[in-house]
């Protein structure tokens, strides 16, 4: 069930803010009980039954009036937003614009239902239905987002602000919801008393009224101050503040008594006037009474006992006051007075005095004598020893004072005596079994004694069960204290002194190593420095903090070890220096991808083979420089290889020009500005000067032939000028003017150069000073150019404002894409500001602001763009969809090039997901358009094939031709089937290389088709080159096939298997030499194959080569056949001596006598039998030599 609000014109305004002051029967809400929705009777009152019953009609309707109506769970309210307060007034957008979006958002946020309607006065009526809370929230959102906001301030006393906020800010939130406003209250530390209210006019008025009401309510409360002597405050407060609390409760008045620490006498009362008067009277009565009846006595109590009289949190004083009704006044702690004053009725003072003395003497202070170095042991680890005593006697306070040989105990007398006995026993025991020693060690050695992460000192502590106290660095103290078991103390002392004396004999050496090498020496995760430390364990190596930018590495340790470590590290640094030689190679950006190679293959190969580090600039950077780091010779080799790749890929020429080395610096200019300007002007050629100090005059220019020639002329001309008369002037101009001064394609600056003959250099993006323009040349030329440029700059500084008319239909072209066209105009014409009228105003006036010349040039440019737009036509180009991707090129590069070259816009159609094969039009060769027939038959192009071109008619036609030229064409080339696998290459590398080289797609038929036809698809211009390249590859493969047939000639040689090992040689050395020398393959029979003749050696290769290899083998066999073998008896005990370490000695004998000597294997029947094989005369000589050796050994 929902209740509907019926509104009258009078209550309408009040209803809008939801807070009607008076109860109006027909309002939707009432101010007292906002949560009660109106009942049906309230909203629609019943008509009187009889006119005669007027008297009775006035009376309440009997028992019904006493029954509280059932609350509806859903309520409805209507809000009205007048036209002048509406935020969104655009009538065309009603129900679809911003307003509707906001309403939907409010509904989602609050869960209320909103309905909008327009009144005759164009005001907005909003009906909100939902639960009460949702309606309140929705109303607040409507006011904030659909009505224009106003703000006002209201000033109320600062002390009333908290009443507006309420407990936990609830009152403020409630008030904001009721009034649909935002209320800002200044912070407590802000002295302002102004409260800011933001919302609608009515809402502000309501909120203001409510705030003033709260303040007025607070003002009704009276405040009174009563001056009462400080000494009587305790009687008014009563023990534990009981009396004052009682008065406050009974009278409902707030009484504020200043605390004892605050030296104020006045007591503040706050409350309703009548009740406040009662409270003041009662306090006055107590004060007067006590003033008459009380008297005082003064007693002396030791200052140290005052705190016991006061008790924790003043409890003892309150206790005395409660028991005796006497107030005890204690002098402040900063006073030296020991006099305590008791104030009360005479008969009670005696009892109070007894209490005071009892409290004072209930505690005692005692001390135990204990050397200060023992305090730590008495306290124990983490206070364990002390905790045992304090747990038994929690009221005893034990205090250790640093540097004093005593311990102070404080607490109840009995407990203190027990604790004292326990501590004394502890001290006695510790003195008997503990000792300490002090040694003096120069503080600079302390950290070495401690060791890395405390390693040394922790070892000593654990080993000797002692405590070692080393003073902190900032104390600069030499004294080290050792405490613990007497024997352990002596041993630790001895070891520490030995360590210290060793350190005094150590040497410290400072090694100068450039900081850039420190990280390399330390290595990843400290691996390299760990190796050095393991090699020289006694040497401590300290590197400086990277933040200090220091080159000093400190070595410390025994003299000899430090020297060895120094030499080792110096050698290491020398290697690093040698390997850190660096050269920069400028390579045209377009060739970087070729240098990198597919998957980084090329660059990886160069890096590995030249053993260098090669860094290429990032893809998105403008830099063309490749940096090579490593050994000088390796860097040069890598540089040579990279330049060779560039030279091979492009028509790059290299010219050397001789220019005296003394002129090099002036030609390069500050930070290379001058030479950079020449390189840019000459199409980005690379100019390389020899390194400074080399004395060489040769300057290398590299780049396209035409540009190189241009740069060479300029360099020689400038060098000549420099030698005769060089003059330089610097000018300054705002960076945004530079583009305008240079002009489109450098036109303006070229004019100045041609007129004067001077060279003008503008700063690059890398230069720090972006305003500096340098003019160079002869004095006369420079001055003339300076004059021209200064005039131009002066004109640019003269800012003017101008306007021009631009048809509104063209405005969008300038402002779309976040105003890209306007940004380009601003960049090109000295930062000129172009302002187009706001959309929807239908104005055609465009304002330009900037330098006069820039404004004129910008106007001219805008006019040109408009002419282009006026002359713009749209043409269609039908190209089958399957070719679209190929036409676009990688990342749309081809299409971007056409749009740039012809100044047109090209739009491709959306892709057709599943084209029906039946409706596929006939393939159009080279993108030629079909018939002109308009009917939707198969000959008319499909929508997904049509590319739209927009621009000037003649440019559209040219762009269309360019697009059609990009349509790929397919040709067929006949290649013998058996060559296909060689054309494809290993893992497709061969075919990929050709496709990359000729920018075409090559398709080889599947092997099962056994077809000879290879298809090539690509741009017509590339197809001929690709076909020629493919046929050349076929010729190469056929030549290789023929060569392979010649190379596969086989020759068989019969050789006794016993000679095979000799022909093969040690580790295959002999046979490998024959293979390499004669370029043949030699195959020996497999020993395990019984079917194979064991005496047959097969030689494969060119016929002539196989015959030469056979002769070489037969020569060896001939020599082997002449050889003899003799056995000689040689004592097995000398075998090892004759063989030597790793067979070194026996090999020497075998080489010297050209024989083979075989020793028996372990477990042979005759361990003394040695076999010598070779030519008879050599064998005899070798046997004699061996027998002589046997006698020697």
mmCIF file with all atom_site columns, N, CA and C in Angstrom, residues 160-216:
data_model
loop_
_atom_site.group_PDB
_atom_site.id
_atom_site.type_symbol
_atom_site.label_atom_id
_atom_site.label_alt_id
_atom_site.label_comp_id
_atom_site.label_asym_id
_atom_site.label_entity_id
_atom_site.label_seq_id
_atom_site.pdbx_PDB_ins_code
_atom_site.Cartn_x
_atom_site.Cartn_y
_atom_site.Cartn_z
_atom_site.occupancy
_atom_site.B_iso_or_equiv
_atom_site.pdbx_formal_charge
_atom_site.auth_seq_id
_atom_site.auth_comp_id
_atom_site.auth_asym_id
_atom_site.auth_atom_id
_atom_site.pdbx_PDB_model_num
ATOM 1   N N  . UNK A 1 160 ? 28.501 26.042 20.951 1.00 0.00 ? 160 UNK A N  1
ATOM 2   C CA . UNK A 1 160 ? 27.244 25.393 20.580 1.00 0.00 ? 160 UNK A CA 1
ATOM 3   C C  . UNK A 1 160 ? 27.403 24.436 19.401 1.00 0.00 ? 160 UNK A C  1
ATOM 4   N N  . UNK A 1 161 ? 28.596 24.507 18.724 1.00 0.00 ? 161 UNK A N  1
ATOM 5   C CA . UNK A 1 161 ? 28.813 23.676 17.529 1.00 0.00 ? 161 UNK A CA 1
ATOM 6   C C  . UNK A 1 161 ? 28.620 22.200 17.837 1.00 0.00 ? 161 UNK A C  1
ATOM 7   N N  . UNK A 1 162 ? 29.103 21.760 19.010 1.00 0.00 ? 162 UNK A N  1
ATOM 8   C CA . UNK A 1 162 ? 29.020 20.326 19.317 1.00 0.00 ? 162 UNK A CA 1
ATOM 9   C C  . UNK A 1 162 ? 27.578 19.845 19.447 1.00 0.00 ? 162 UNK A C  1
ATOM 10  N N  . UNK A 1 163 ? 26.672 20.768 19.827 1.00 0.00 ? 163 UNK A N  1
ATOM 11  C CA . UNK A 1 163 ? 25.258 20.373 19.942 1.00 0.00 ? 163 UNK A CA 1
ATOM 12  C C  . UNK A 1 163 ? 24.640 20.192 18.563 1.00 0.00 ? 163 UNK A C  1
ATOM 13  N N  . UNK A 1 164 ? 25.167 20.952 17.564 1.00 0.00 ? 164 UNK A N  1
ATOM 14  C CA . UNK A 1 164 ? 24.684 20.805 16.175 1.00 0.00 ? 164 UNK A CA 1
ATOM 15  C C  . UNK A 1 164 ? 25.157 19.449 15.631 1.00 0.00 ? 164 UNK A C  1
ATOM 16  N N  . UNK A 1 165 ? 26.405 19.079 15.981 1.00 0.00 ? 165 UNK A N  1
ATOM 17  C CA . UNK A 1 165 ? 26.981 17.809 15.496 1.00 0.00 ? 165 UNK A CA 1
ATOM 18  C C  . UNK A 1 165 ? 26.274 16.623 16.161 1.00 0.00 ? 165 UNK A C  1
ATOM 19  N N  . UNK A 1 166 ? 26.055 16.714 17.453 1.00 0.00 ? 166 UNK A N  1
ATOM 20  C CA . UNK A 1 166 ? 25.394 15.631 18.186 1.00 0.00 ? 166 UNK A CA 1
ATOM 21  C C  . UNK A 1 166 ? 26.324 14.476 18.445 1.00 0.00 ? 166 UNK A C  1
ATOM 22  N N  . UNK A 1 167 ? 25.844 13.470 19.145 1.00 0.00 ? 167 UNK A N  1
ATOM 23  C CA . UNK A 1 167 ? 26.664 12.309 19.505 1.00 0.00 ? 167 UNK A CA 1
ATOM 24  C C  . UNK A 1 167 ? 27.035 11.531 18.240 1.00 0.00 ? 167 UNK A C  1
ATOM 25  N N  . UNK A 1 168 ? 28.346 11.305 18.056 1.00 0.00 ? 168 UNK A N  1
ATOM 26  C CA . UNK A 1 168 ? 28.899 10.595 16.886 1.00 0.00 ? 168 UNK A CA 1
ATOM 27  C C  . UNK A 1 168 ? 28.443 11.201 15.556 1.00 0.00 ? 168 UNK A C  1
ATOM 28  N N  . UNK A 1 169 ? 28.093 12.521 15.585 1.00 0.00 ? 169 UNK A N  1
ATOM 29  C CA . UNK A 1 169 ? 27.703 13.225 14.356 1.00 0.00 ? 169 UNK A CA 1
ATOM 30  C C  . UNK A 1 169 ? 26.321 12.847 13.850 1.00 0.00 ? 169 UNK A C  1
ATOM 31  N N  . UNK A 1 170 ? 25.520 12.152 14.693 1.00 0.00 ? 170 UNK A N  1
ATOM 32  C CA . UNK A 1 170 ? 24.205 11.668 14.238 1.00 0.00 ? 170 UNK A CA 1
ATOM 33  C C  . UNK A 1 170 ? 23.250 12.822 13.959 1.00 0.00 ? 170 UNK A C  1
ATOM 34  N N  . UNK A 1 171 ? 23.267 13.853 14.850 1.00 0.00 ? 171 UNK A N  1
ATOM 35  C CA . UNK A 1 171 ? 22.332 14.972 14.708 1.00 0.00 ? 171 UNK A CA 1
ATOM 36  C C  . UNK A 1 171 ? 22.592 15.710 13.402 1.00 0.00 ? 171 UNK A C  1
ATOM 37  N N  . UNK A 1 172 ? 23.891 15.891 13.063 1.00 0.00 ? 172 UNK A N  1
ATOM 38  C CA . UNK A 1 172 ? 24.267 16.606 11.828 1.00 0.00 ? 172 UNK A CA 1
ATOM 39  C C  . UNK A 1 172 ? 23.800 15.825 10.601 1.00 0.00 ? 172 UNK A C  1
ATOM 40  N N  . UNK A 1 173 ? 24.019 14.507 10.596 1.00 0.00 ? 173 UNK A N  1
ATOM 41  C CA . UNK A 1 173 ? 23.594 13.670 9.462  1.00 0.00 ? 173 UNK A CA 1
ATOM 42  C C  . UNK A 1 173 ? 22.077 13.748 9.281  1.00 0.00 ? 173 UNK A C  1
ATOM 43  N N  . UNK A 1 174 ? 21.377 13.683 10.408 1.00 0.00 ? 174 UNK A N  1
ATOM 44  C CA . UNK A 1 174 ? 19.921 13.733 10.384 1.00 0.00 ? 174 UNK A CA 1
ATOM 45  C C  . UNK A 1 174 ? 19.437 15.056 9.787  1.00 0.00 ? 174 UNK A C  1
ATOM 46  N N  . UNK A 1 175 ? 20.089 16.149 10.220 1.00 0.00 ? 175 UNK A N  1
ATOM 47  C CA . UNK A 1 175 ? 19.727 17.493 9.769  1.00 0.00 ? 175 UNK A CA 1
ATOM 48  C C  . UNK A 1 175 ? 19.991 17.630 8.261  1.00 0.00 ? 175 UNK A C  1
ATOM 49  N N  . UNK A 1 176 ? 21.121 17.073 7.799  1.00 0.00 ? 176 UNK A N  1
ATOM 50  C CA . UNK A 1 176 ? 21.457 17.127 6.361  1.00 0.00 ? 176 UNK A CA 1
ATOM 51  C C  . UNK A 1 176 ? 20.412 16.367 5.539  1.00 0.00 ? 176 UNK A C  1
ATOM 52  N N  . UNK A 1 177 ? 19.973 15.212 6.052  1.00 0.00 ? 177 UNK A N  1
ATOM 53  C CA . UNK A 1 177 ? 18.969 14.420 5.340  1.00 0.00 ? 177 UNK A CA 1
ATOM 54  C C  . UNK A 1 177 ? 17.621 15.143 5.278  1.00 0.00 ? 177 UNK A C  1
ATOM 55  N N  . UNK A 1 178 ? 17.227 15.726 6.422  1.00 0.00 ? 178 UNK A N  1
ATOM 56  C CA . UNK A 1 178 ? 15.934 16.421 6.506  1.00 0.00 ? 178 UNK A CA 1
ATOM 57  C C  . UNK A 1 178 ? 15.873 17.592 5.537  1.00 0.00 ? 178 UNK A C  1
ATOM 58  N N  . UNK A 1 179 ? 16.969 18.354 5.498  1.00 0.00 ? 179 UNK A N  1
ATOM 59  C CA . UNK A 1 179 ? 16.957 19.608 4.728  1.00 0.00 ? 179 UNK A CA 1
ATOM 60  C C  . UNK A 1 179 ? 17.528 19.448 3.330  1.00 0.00 ? 179 UNK A C  1
ATOM 61  N N  . UNK A 1 180 ? 18.069 18.238 3.038  1.00 0.00 ? 180 UNK A N  1
ATOM 62  C CA . UNK A 1 180 ? 18.720 17.972 1.737  1.00 0.00 ? 180 UNK A CA 1
ATOM 63  C C  . UNK A 1 180 ? 19.808 18.999 1.459  1.00 0.00 ? 180 UNK A C  1
ATOM 64  N N  . UNK A 1 181 ? 20.642 19.250 2.460  1.00 0.00 ? 181 UNK A N  1
ATOM 65  C CA . UNK A 1 181 ? 21.750 20.210 2.296  1.00 0.00 ? 181 UNK A CA 1
ATOM 66  C C  . UNK A 1 181 ? 23.041 19.564 2.766  1.00 0.00 ? 181 UNK A C  1
ATOM 67  N N  . UNK A 1 182 ? 24.148 20.263 2.503  1.00 0.00 ? 182 UNK A N  1
ATOM 68  C CA . UNK A 1 182 ? 25.467 19.831 3.014  1.00 0.00 ? 182 UNK A CA 1
ATOM 69  C C  . UNK A 1 182 ? 25.893 20.896 4.012  1.00 0.00 ? 182 UNK A C  1
ATOM 70  N N  . UNK A 1 183 ? 26.154 20.466 5.275  1.00 0.00 ? 183 UNK A N  1
ATOM 71  C CA . UNK A 1 183 ? 26.488 21.428 6.339  1.00 0.00 ? 183 UNK A CA 1
ATOM 72  C C  . UNK A 1 183 ? 27.943 21.201 6.753  1.00 0.00 ? 183 UNK A C  1
ATOM 73  N N  . UNK A 1 184 ? 28.770 22.274 6.643  1.00 0.00 ? 184 UNK A N  1
ATOM 74  C CA . UNK A 1 184 ? 30.191 22.183 7.009  1.00 0.00 ? 184 UNK A CA 1
ATOM 75  C C  . UNK A 1 184 ? 30.448 22.982 8.272  1.00 0.00 ? 184 UNK A C  1
ATOM 76  N N  . UNK A 1 185 ? 30.918 22.282 9.315  1.00 0.00 ? 185 UNK A N  1
ATOM 77  C CA . UNK A 1 185 ? 31.181 22.919 10.618 1.00 0.00 ? 185 UNK A CA 1
ATOM 78  C C  . UNK A 1 185 ? 32.686 23.047 10.784 1.00 0.00 ? 185 UNK A C  1
ATOM 79  N N  . UNK A 1 186 ? 33.210 24.239 11.159 1.00 0.00 ? 186 UNK A N  1
ATOM 80  C CA . UNK A 1 186 ? 34.672 24.379 11.300 1.00 0.00 ? 186 UNK A CA 1
ATOM 81  C C  . UNK A 1 186 ? 35.234 23.430 12.357 1.00 0.00 ? 186 UNK A C  1
ATOM 82  N N  . UNK A 1 187 ? 36.506 23.012 12.138 1.00 0.00 ? 187 UNK A N  1
ATOM 83  C CA . UNK A 1 187 ? 37.170 22.091 13.077 1.00 0.00 ? 187 UNK A CA 1
ATOM 84  C C  . UNK A 1 187 ? 37.356 22.758 14.440 1.00 0.00 ? 187 UNK A C  1
ATOM 85  N N  . UNK A 1 188 ? 37.516 21.969 15.527 1.00 0.00 ? 188 UNK A N  1
ATOM 86  C CA . UNK A 1 188 ? 37.689 22.561 16.869 1.00 0.00 ? 188 UNK A CA 1
ATOM 87  C C  . UNK A 1 188 ? 38.880 23.525 16.954 1.00 0.00 ? 188 UNK A C  1
ATOM 88  N N  . UNK A 1 189 ? 39.966 23.221 16.162 1.00 0.00 ? 189 UNK A N  1
ATOM 89  C CA . UNK A 1 189 ? 41.143 24.103 16.236 1.00 0.00 ? 189 UNK A CA 1
ATOM 90  C C  . UNK A 1 189 ? 40.998 25.349 15.359 1.00 0.00 ? 189 UNK A C  1
ATOM 91  N N  . UNK A 1 190 ? 39.906 25.449 14.605 1.00 0.00 ? 190 UNK A N  1
ATOM 92  C CA . UNK A 1 190 ? 39.652 26.613 13.751 1.00 0.00 ? 190 UNK A CA 1
ATOM 93  C C  . UNK A 1 190 ? 38.885 27.667 14.586 1.00 0.00 ? 190 UNK A C  1
ATOM 94  N N  . UNK A 1 191 ? 39.420 28.894 14.702 1.00 0.00 ? 191 UNK A N  1
ATOM 95  C CA . UNK A 1 191 ? 38.759 29.892 15.556 1.00 0.00 ? 191 UNK A CA 1
ATOM 96  C C  . UNK A 1 191 ? 37.396 30.367 14.991 1.00 0.00 ? 191 UNK A C  1
ATOM 97  N N  . UNK A 1 192 ? 37.108 30.070 13.717 1.00 0.00 ? 192 UNK A N  1
ATOM 98  C CA . UNK A 1 192 ? 35.875 30.579 13.087 1.00 0.00 ? 192 UNK A CA 1
ATOM 99  C C  . UNK A 1 192 ? 34.625 29.980 13.741 1.00 0.00 ? 192 UNK A C  1
ATOM 100 N N  . UNK A 1 193 ? 33.557 30.799 13.823 1.00 0.00 ? 193 UNK A N  1
ATOM 101 C CA . UNK A 1 193 ? 32.288 30.273 14.341 1.00 0.00 ? 193 UNK A CA 1
ATOM 102 C C  . UNK A 1 193 ? 31.226 30.186 13.232 1.00 0.00 ? 193 UNK A C  1
ATOM 103 N N  . UNK A 1 194 ? 31.698 30.318 11.955 1.00 0.00 ? 194 UNK A N  1
ATOM 104 C CA . UNK A 1 194 ? 30.786 30.322 10.805 1.00 0.00 ? 194 UNK A CA 1
ATOM 105 C C  . UNK A 1 194 ? 30.513 28.891 10.333 1.00 0.00 ? 194 UNK A C  1
ATOM 106 N N  . UNK A 1 195 ? 29.235 28.525 10.217 1.00 0.00 ? 195 UNK A N  1
ATOM 107 C CA . UNK A 1 195 ? 28.850 27.211 9.696  1.00 0.00 ? 195 UNK A CA 1
ATOM 108 C C  . UNK A 1 195 ? 28.359 27.427 8.257  1.00 0.00 ? 195 UNK A C  1
ATOM 109 N N  . UNK A 1 196 ? 28.919 26.635 7.302  1.00 0.00 ? 196 UNK A N  1
ATOM 110 C CA . UNK A 1 196 ? 28.577 26.816 5.880  1.00 0.00 ? 196 UNK A CA 1
ATOM 111 C C  . UNK A 1 196 ? 27.508 25.799 5.479  1.00 0.00 ? 196 UNK A C  1
ATOM 112 N N  . UNK A 1 197 ? 26.440 26.301 4.798  1.00 0.00 ? 197 UNK A N  1
ATOM 113 C CA . UNK A 1 197 ? 25.360 25.411 4.342  1.00 0.00 ? 197 UNK A CA 1
ATOM 114 C C  . UNK A 1 197 ? 25.278 25.515 2.815  1.00 0.00 ? 197 UNK A C  1
ATOM 115 N N  . UNK A 1 198 ? 25.274 24.343 2.120  1.00 0.00 ? 198 UNK A N  1
ATOM 116 C CA . UNK A 1 198 ? 25.174 24.308 0.656  1.00 0.00 ? 198 UNK A CA 1
ATOM 117 C C  . UNK A 1 198 ? 23.940 23.500 0.279  1.00 0.00 ? 198 UNK A C  1
ATOM 118 N N  . UNK A 1 199 ? 23.159 24.008 -0.677 1.00 0.00 ? 199 UNK A N  1
ATOM 119 C CA . UNK A 1 199 ? 21.959 23.289 -1.130 1.00 0.00 ? 199 UNK A CA 1
ATOM 120 C C  . UNK A 1 199 ? 21.032 24.224 -1.860 1.00 0.00 ? 199 UNK A C  1
ATOM 121 N N  . UNK A 1 200 ? 19.751 23.865 -1.908 1.00 0.00 ? 200 UNK A N  1
ATOM 122 C CA . UNK A 1 200 ? 18.786 24.743 -2.565 1.00 0.00 ? 200 UNK A CA 1
ATOM 123 C C  . UNK A 1 200 ? 18.406 25.867 -1.606 1.00 0.00 ? 200 UNK A C  1
ATOM 124 N N  . UNK A 1 201 ? 17.793 26.895 -2.178 1.00 0.00 ? 201 UNK A N  1
ATOM 125 C CA . UNK A 1 201 ? 17.430 28.085 -1.398 1.00 0.00 ? 201 UNK A CA 1
ATOM 126 C C  . UNK A 1 201 ? 16.582 27.700 -0.171 1.00 0.00 ? 201 UNK A C  1
ATOM 127 N N  . UNK A 1 202 ? 15.500 26.906 -0.420 1.00 0.00 ? 202 UNK A N  1
ATOM 128 C CA . UNK A 1 202 ? 14.608 26.531 0.695  1.00 0.00 ? 202 UNK A CA 1
ATOM 129 C C  . UNK A 1 202 ? 15.341 25.676 1.717  1.00 0.00 ? 202 UNK A C  1
ATOM 130 N N  . UNK A 1 203 ? 16.155 24.719 1.207  1.00 0.00 ? 203 UNK A N  1
ATOM 131 C CA . UNK A 1 203 ? 16.901 23.822 2.092  1.00 0.00 ? 203 UNK A CA 1
ATOM 132 C C  . UNK A 1 203 ? 17.812 24.599 3.015  1.00 0.00 ? 203 UNK A C  1
ATOM 133 N N  . UNK A 1 204 ? 18.496 25.621 2.437  1.00 0.00 ? 204 UNK A N  1
ATOM 134 C CA . UNK A 1 204 ? 19.415 26.442 3.239  1.00 0.00 ? 204 UNK A CA 1
ATOM 135 C C  . UNK A 1 204 ? 18.631 27.151 4.346  1.00 0.00 ? 204 UNK A C  1
ATOM 136 N N  . UNK A 1 205 ? 17.462 27.717 3.977  1.00 0.00 ? 205 UNK A N  1
ATOM 137 C CA . UNK A 1 205 ? 16.660 28.449 4.974  1.00 0.00 ? 205 UNK A CA 1
ATOM 138 C C  . UNK A 1 205 ? 16.241 27.529 6.121  1.00 0.00 ? 205 UNK A C  1
ATOM 139 N N  . UNK A 1 206 ? 15.798 26.311 5.782  1.00 0.00 ? 206 UNK A N  1
ATOM 140 C CA . UNK A 1 206 ? 15.371 25.359 6.798  1.00 0.00 ? 206 UNK A CA 1
ATOM 141 C C  . UNK A 1 206 ? 16.519 24.992 7.717  1.00 0.00 ? 206 UNK A C  1
ATOM 142 N N  . UNK A 1 207 ? 17.697 24.645 7.080  1.00 0.00 ? 207 UNK A N  1
ATOM 143 C CA . UNK A 1 207 ? 18.865 24.220 7.862  1.00 0.00 ? 207 UNK A CA 1
ATOM 144 C C  . UNK A 1 207 ? 19.312 25.348 8.781  1.00 0.00 ? 207 UNK A C  1
ATOM 145 N N  . UNK A 1 208 ? 19.291 26.582 8.267  1.00 0.00 ? 208 UNK A N  1
ATOM 146 C CA . UNK A 1 208 ? 19.726 27.757 9.046  1.00 0.00 ? 208 UNK A CA 1
ATOM 147 C C  . UNK A 1 208 ? 18.833 27.910 10.282 1.00 0.00 ? 208 UNK A C  1
ATOM 148 N N  . UNK A 1 209 ? 17.512 27.758 10.043 1.00 0.00 ? 209 UNK A N  1
ATOM 149 C CA . UNK A 1 209 ? 16.551 27.899 11.137 1.00 0.00 ? 209 UNK A CA 1
ATOM 150 C C  . UNK A 1 209 ? 16.809 26.840 12.224 1.00 0.00 ? 209 UNK A C  1
ATOM 151 N N  . UNK A 1 210 ? 17.012 25.594 11.775 1.00 0.00 ? 210 UNK A N  1
ATOM 152 C CA . UNK A 1 210 ? 17.235 24.494 12.721 1.00 0.00 ? 210 UNK A CA 1
ATOM 153 C C  . UNK A 1 210 ? 18.486 24.735 13.565 1.00 0.00 ? 210 UNK A C  1
ATOM 154 N N  . UNK A 1 211 ? 19.566 25.211 12.902 1.00 0.00 ? 211 UNK A N  1
ATOM 155 C CA . UNK A 1 211 ? 20.837 25.462 13.614 1.00 0.00 ? 211 UNK A CA 1
ATOM 156 C C  . UNK A 1 211 ? 20.635 26.568 14.642 1.00 0.00 ? 211 UNK A C  1
ATOM 157 N N  . UNK A 1 212 ? 19.947 27.645 14.235 1.00 0.00 ? 212 UNK A N  1
ATOM 158 C CA . UNK A 1 212 ? 19.713 28.764 15.176 1.00 0.00 ? 212 UNK A CA 1
ATOM 159 C C  . UNK A 1 212 ? 18.848 28.306 16.349 1.00 0.00 ? 212 UNK A C  1
ATOM 160 N N  . UNK A 1 213 ? 17.902 27.382 16.065 1.00 0.00 ? 213 UNK A N  1
ATOM 161 C CA . UNK A 1 213 ? 17.044 26.834 17.111 1.00 0.00 ? 213 UNK A CA 1
ATOM 162 C C  . UNK A 1 213 ? 17.872 26.091 18.159 1.00 0.00 ? 213 UNK A C  1
ATOM 163 N N  . UNK A 1 214 ? 18.797 25.239 17.669 1.00 0.00 ? 214 UNK A N  1
ATOM 164 C CA . UNK A 1 214 ? 19.672 24.469 18.584 1.00 0.00 ? 214 UNK A CA 1
ATOM 165 C C  . UNK A 1 214 ? 20.475 25.421 19.457 1.00 0.00 ? 214 UNK A C  1
ATOM 166 N N  . UNK A 1 215 ? 21.006 26.483 18.820 1.00 0.00 ? 215 UNK A N  1
ATOM 167 C CA . UNK A 1 215 ? 21.842 27.448 19.550 1.00 0.00 ? 215 UNK A CA 1
ATOM 168 C C  . UNK A 1 215 ? 21.011 28.167 20.611 1.00 0.00 ? 215 UNK A C  1
ATOM 169 N N  . UNK A 1 216 ? 19.770 28.567 20.208 1.00 0.00 ? 216 UNK A N  1
ATOM 170 C CA . UNK A 1 216 ? 18.895 29.292 21.145 1.00 0.00 ? 216 UNK A CA 1
ATOM 171 C C  . UNK A 1 216 ? 18.581 28.410 22.363 1.00 0.00 ? 216 UNK A C  1
#
